mmCIF file of C-alpha atoms in Angstrom:
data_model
loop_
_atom_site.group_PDB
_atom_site.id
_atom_site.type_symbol
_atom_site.label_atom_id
_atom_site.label_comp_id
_atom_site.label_asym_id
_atom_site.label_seq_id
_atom_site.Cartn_x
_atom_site.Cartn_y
_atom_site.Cartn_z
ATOM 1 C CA UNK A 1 105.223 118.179 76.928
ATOM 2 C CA UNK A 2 102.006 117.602 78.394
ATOM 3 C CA UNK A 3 102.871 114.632 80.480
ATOM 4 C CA UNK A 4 105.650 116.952 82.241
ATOM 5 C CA UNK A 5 103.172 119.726 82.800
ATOM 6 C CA UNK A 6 100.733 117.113 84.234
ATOM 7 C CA UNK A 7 103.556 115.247 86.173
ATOM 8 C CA UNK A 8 105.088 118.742 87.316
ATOM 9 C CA UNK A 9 101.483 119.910 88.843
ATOM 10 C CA UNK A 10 100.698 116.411 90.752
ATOM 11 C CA UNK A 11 104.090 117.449 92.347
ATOM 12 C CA UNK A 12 102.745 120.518 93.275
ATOM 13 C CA UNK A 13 99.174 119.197 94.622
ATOM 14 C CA UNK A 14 100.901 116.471 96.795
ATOM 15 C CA UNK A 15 103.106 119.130 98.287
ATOM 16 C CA UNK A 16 100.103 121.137 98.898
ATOM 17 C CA UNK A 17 98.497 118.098 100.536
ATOM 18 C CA UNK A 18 101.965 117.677 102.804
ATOM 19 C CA UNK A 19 101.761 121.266 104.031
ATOM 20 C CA UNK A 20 97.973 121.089 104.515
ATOM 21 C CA UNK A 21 98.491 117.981 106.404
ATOM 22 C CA UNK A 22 100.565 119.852 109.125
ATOM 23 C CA UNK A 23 97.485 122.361 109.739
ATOM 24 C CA UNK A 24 96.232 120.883 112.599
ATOM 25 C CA UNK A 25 99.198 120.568 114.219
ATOM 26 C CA UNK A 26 100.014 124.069 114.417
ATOM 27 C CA UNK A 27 95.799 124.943 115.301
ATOM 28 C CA UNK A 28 96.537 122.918 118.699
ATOM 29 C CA UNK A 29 99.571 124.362 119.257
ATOM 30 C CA UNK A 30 97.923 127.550 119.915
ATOM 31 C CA UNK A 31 95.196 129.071 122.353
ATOM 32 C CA UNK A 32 94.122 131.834 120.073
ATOM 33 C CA UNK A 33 90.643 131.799 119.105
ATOM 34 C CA UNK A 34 89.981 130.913 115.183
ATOM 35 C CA UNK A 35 89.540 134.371 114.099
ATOM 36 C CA UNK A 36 92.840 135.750 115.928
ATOM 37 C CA UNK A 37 94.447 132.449 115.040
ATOM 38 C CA UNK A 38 93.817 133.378 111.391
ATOM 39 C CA UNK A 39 94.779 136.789 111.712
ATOM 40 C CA UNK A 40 98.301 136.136 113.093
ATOM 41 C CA UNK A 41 99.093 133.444 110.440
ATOM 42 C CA UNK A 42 97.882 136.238 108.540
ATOM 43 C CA UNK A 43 100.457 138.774 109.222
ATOM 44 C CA UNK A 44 103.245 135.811 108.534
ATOM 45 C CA UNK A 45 101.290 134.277 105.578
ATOM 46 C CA UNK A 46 100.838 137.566 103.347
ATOM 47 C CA UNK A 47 105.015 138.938 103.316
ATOM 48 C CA UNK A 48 106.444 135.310 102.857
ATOM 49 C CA UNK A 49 104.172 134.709 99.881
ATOM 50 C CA UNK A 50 104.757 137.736 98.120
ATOM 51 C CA UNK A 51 108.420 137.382 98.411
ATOM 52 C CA UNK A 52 108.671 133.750 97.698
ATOM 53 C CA UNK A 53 106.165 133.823 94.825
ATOM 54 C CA UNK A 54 106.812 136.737 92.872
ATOM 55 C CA UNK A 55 103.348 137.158 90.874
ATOM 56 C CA UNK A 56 101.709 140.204 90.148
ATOM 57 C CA UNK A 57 98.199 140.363 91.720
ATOM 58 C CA UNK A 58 95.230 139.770 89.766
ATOM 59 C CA UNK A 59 91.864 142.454 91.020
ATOM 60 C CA UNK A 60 88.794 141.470 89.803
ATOM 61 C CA UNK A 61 85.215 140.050 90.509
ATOM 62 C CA UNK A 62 86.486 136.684 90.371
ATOM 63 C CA UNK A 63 89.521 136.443 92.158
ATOM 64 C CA UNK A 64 87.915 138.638 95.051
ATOM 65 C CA UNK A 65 85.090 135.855 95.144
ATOM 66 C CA UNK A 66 87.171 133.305 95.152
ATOM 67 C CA UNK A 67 88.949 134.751 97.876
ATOM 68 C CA UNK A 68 86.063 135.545 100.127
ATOM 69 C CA UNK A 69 85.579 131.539 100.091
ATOM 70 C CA UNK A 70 89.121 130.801 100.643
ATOM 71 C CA UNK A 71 89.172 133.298 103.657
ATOM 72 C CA UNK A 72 85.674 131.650 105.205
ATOM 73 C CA UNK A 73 87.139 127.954 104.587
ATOM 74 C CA UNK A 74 90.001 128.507 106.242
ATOM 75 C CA UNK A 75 88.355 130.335 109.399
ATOM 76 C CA UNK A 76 85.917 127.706 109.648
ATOM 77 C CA UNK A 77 88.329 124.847 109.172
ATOM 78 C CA UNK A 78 90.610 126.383 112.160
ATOM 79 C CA UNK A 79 87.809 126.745 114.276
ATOM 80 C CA UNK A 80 86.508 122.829 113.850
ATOM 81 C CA UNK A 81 90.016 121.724 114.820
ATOM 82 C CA UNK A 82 89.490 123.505 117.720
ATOM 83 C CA UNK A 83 85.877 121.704 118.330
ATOM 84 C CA UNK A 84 86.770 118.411 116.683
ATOM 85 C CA UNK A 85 89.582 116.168 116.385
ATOM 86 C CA UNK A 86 91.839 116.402 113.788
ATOM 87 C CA UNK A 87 90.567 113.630 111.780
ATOM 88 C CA UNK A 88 87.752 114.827 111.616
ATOM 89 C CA UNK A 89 87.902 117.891 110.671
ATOM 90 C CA UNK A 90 90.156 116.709 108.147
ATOM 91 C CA UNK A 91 88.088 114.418 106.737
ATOM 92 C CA UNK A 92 85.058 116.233 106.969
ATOM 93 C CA UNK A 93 86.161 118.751 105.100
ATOM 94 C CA UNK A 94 86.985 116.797 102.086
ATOM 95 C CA UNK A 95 83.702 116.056 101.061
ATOM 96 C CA UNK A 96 84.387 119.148 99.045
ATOM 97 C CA UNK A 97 84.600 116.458 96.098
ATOM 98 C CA UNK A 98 80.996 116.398 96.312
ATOM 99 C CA UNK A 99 80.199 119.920 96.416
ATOM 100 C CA UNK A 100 82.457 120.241 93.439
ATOM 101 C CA UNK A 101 79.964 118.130 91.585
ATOM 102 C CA UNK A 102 76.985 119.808 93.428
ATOM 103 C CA UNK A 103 78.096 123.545 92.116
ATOM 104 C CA UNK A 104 78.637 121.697 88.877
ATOM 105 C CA UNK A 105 75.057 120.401 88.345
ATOM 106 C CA UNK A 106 73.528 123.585 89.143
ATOM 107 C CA UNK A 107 76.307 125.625 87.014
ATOM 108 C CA UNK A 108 75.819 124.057 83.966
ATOM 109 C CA UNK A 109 71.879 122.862 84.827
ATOM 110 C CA UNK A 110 72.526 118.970 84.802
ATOM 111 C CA UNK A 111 72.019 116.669 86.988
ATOM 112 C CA UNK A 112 75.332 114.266 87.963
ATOM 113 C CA UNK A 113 76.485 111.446 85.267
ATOM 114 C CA UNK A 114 76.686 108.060 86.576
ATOM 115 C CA UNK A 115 80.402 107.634 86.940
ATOM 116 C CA UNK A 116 79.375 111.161 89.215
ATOM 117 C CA UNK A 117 77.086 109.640 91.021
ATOM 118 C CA UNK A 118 79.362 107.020 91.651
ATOM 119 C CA UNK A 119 82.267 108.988 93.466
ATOM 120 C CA UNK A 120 79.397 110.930 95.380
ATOM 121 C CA UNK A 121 77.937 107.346 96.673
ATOM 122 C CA UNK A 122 81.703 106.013 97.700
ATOM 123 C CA UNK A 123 82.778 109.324 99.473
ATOM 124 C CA UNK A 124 79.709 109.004 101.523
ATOM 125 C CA UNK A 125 80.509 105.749 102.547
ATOM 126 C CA UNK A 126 83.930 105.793 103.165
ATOM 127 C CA UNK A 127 83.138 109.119 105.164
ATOM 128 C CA UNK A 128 79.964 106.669 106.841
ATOM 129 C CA UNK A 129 82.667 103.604 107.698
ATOM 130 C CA UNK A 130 85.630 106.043 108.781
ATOM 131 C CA UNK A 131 83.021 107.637 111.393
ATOM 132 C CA UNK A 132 81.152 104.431 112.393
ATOM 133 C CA UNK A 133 82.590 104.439 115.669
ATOM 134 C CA UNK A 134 84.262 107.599 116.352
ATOM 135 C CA UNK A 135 81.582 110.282 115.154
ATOM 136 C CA UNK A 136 80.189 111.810 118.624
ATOM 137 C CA UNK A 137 77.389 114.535 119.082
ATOM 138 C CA UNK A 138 79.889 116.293 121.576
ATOM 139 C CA UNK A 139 81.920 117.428 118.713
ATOM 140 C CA UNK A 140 78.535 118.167 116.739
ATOM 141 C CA UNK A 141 79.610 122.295 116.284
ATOM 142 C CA UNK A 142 83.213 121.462 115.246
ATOM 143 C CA UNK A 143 81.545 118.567 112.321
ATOM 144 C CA UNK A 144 79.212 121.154 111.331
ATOM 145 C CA UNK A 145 82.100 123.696 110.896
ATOM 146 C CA UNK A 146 84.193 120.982 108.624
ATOM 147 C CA UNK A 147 81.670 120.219 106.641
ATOM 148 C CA UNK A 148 80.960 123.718 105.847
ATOM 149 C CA UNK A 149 84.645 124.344 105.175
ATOM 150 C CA UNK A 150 84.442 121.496 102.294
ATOM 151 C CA UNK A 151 81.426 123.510 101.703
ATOM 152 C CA UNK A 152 83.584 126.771 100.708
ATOM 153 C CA UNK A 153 86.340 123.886 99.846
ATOM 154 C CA UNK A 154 84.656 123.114 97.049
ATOM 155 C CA UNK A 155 83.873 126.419 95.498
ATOM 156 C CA UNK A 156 87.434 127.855 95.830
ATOM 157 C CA UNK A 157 88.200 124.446 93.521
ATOM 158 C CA UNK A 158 85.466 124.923 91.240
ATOM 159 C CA UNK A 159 85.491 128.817 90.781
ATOM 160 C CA UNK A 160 89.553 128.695 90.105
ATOM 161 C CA UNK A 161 89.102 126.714 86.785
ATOM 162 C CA UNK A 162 86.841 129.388 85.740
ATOM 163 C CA UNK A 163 88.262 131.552 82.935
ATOM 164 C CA UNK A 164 89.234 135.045 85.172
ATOM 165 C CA UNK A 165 90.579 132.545 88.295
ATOM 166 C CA UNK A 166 94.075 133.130 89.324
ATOM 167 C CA UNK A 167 94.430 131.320 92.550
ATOM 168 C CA UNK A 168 97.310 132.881 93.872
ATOM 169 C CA UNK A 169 95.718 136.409 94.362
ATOM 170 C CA UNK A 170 92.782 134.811 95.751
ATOM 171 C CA UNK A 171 95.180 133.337 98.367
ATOM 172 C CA UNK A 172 96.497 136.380 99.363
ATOM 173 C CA UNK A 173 93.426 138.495 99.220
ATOM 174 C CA UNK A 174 91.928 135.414 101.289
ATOM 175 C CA UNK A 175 94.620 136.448 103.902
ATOM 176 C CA UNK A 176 94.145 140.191 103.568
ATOM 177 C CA UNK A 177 90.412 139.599 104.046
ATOM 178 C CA UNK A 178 91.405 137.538 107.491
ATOM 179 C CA UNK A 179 93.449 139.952 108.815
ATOM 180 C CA UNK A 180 91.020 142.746 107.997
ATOM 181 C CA UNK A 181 88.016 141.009 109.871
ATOM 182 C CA UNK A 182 90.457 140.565 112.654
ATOM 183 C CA UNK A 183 91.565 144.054 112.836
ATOM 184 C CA UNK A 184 87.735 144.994 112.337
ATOM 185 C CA UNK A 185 86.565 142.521 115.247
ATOM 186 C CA UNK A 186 89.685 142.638 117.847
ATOM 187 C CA UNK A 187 90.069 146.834 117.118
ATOM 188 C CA UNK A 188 93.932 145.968 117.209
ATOM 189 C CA UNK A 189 96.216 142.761 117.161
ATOM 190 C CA UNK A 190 94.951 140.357 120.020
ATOM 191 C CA UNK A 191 96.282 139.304 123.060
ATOM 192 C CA UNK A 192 99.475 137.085 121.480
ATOM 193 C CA UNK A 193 101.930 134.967 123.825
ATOM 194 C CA UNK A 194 105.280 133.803 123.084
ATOM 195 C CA UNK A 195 103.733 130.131 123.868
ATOM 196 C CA UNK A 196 100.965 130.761 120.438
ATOM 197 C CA UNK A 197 104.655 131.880 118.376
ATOM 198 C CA UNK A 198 105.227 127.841 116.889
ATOM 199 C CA UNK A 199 101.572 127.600 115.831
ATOM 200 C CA UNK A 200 100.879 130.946 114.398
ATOM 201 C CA UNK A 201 104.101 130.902 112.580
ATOM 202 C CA UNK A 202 104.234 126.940 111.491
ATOM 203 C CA UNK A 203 100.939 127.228 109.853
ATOM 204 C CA UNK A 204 101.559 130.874 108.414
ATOM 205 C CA UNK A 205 104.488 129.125 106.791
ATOM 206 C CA UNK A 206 103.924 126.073 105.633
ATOM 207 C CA UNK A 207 99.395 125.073 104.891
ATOM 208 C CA UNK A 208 99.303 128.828 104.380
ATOM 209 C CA UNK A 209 102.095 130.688 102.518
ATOM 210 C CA UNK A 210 103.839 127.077 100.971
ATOM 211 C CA UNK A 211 100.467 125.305 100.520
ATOM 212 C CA UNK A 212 99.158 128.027 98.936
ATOM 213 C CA UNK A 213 101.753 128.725 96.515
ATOM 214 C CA UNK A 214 101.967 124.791 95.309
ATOM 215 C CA UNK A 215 98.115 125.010 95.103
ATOM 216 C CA UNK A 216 98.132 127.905 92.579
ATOM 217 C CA UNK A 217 101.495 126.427 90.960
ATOM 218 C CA UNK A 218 99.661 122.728 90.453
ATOM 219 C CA UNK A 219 95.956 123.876 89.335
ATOM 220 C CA UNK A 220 97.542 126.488 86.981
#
């Protein structure tokens, strides 16, 4: 029984990684800025999800947390594929591996193991060899804003295995909070063409209302 479980959530995490992989895609499709970008794919992400995934929301200090990081690695992230390449950003943002281990130490008040140490030292280099000649100071702002998205990457992984986690209400209260701010900051919807329609709904769809529900359905 436990090998299905196990099998039946690396199905779900590699179908998360499929519809995450399509993010950028829809980011350059449109010429909203980050925040309005979010706020749109917002508006599509938030229905969809609660129709598809019929869950009863969890409130409480946790999920709200986590979804306050959720909402600021996901803003950040769109905004450094506007400011980076796609690669980049991409991989940029995955050294969220070693902020896992980082919010680990300091959780539990030890330093790294060896075999921790170890995946910190190889996902530095293979981040060091995959930039070696394509890392450029012009995109500087944009590698800043990936990194910090693994940042927040990290701590929406590590603060959904805690005990009160449930990562599907911190997805959608990571959208609520998005739209909110957007509302807050734009006084209204903003300025939306038909042209901005394929991104805003492609990624509302599938890295935010699909890859969110298989994230929450393969960490559960």
């Amino acid at each position: 029984m436990e090998n299905k479980i196990s099998t039946k959530g690396v199905f779900f995490l590699l179908m998360t990684a499929f519809c995450w992989s399509l993010a950028g895609l829809f980011i350059r499709a449109s010429h909203l800025s980050g925040l309005g970008f979010s706020m749109m794919s917002s508006i599509v992400a938030i229905p969809l999800s609660m129709i598809i995934h019929h869950k009863k929301l969890v409130f409480n200090k946790m999920t709200i947390t986590v979804g306050v990081f959720q909402f600021l690695m996901s803003l950040t992230f769109i905004y450094a594929n506007k400011l980076t390449s796609v690669a980049n950003a991409i991989v940029l943002q995955y050294s969220s591996t070693i902020f896992v281990l980082i919010y680990q130490s300091i959780d539990l008040r030890k330093l790294p193991t060896k075999r921790q140490m170890g995946i910190i030292a190889i996902v530095f280099i293979g981040m060091a060899l995959f930039f070696a000649d394509t890392l450029s100071f012009s995109h500087l702002l944009g590698n800043i804003l990936a990194i910090t998205s693994g940042a927040c990457f990290g701590m929406q992984f590590y603060l959904n295995n805690k005990e009160d986690a449930e990562a599907f209400s911190s997805t959608i209260f990571a959208y609520m909070f998005s739209l909110t701010v957007g509302l807050i900051v734009f006084r209204g919807l903003p300025d939306f063409h038909i042209t901005d329609a394929f991104g805003v709904c492609g990624y509302g769809f599938f890295p935010m209302c699909l890859g969110g529900i298989f994230l929450a359905l393969g960490i559960s």
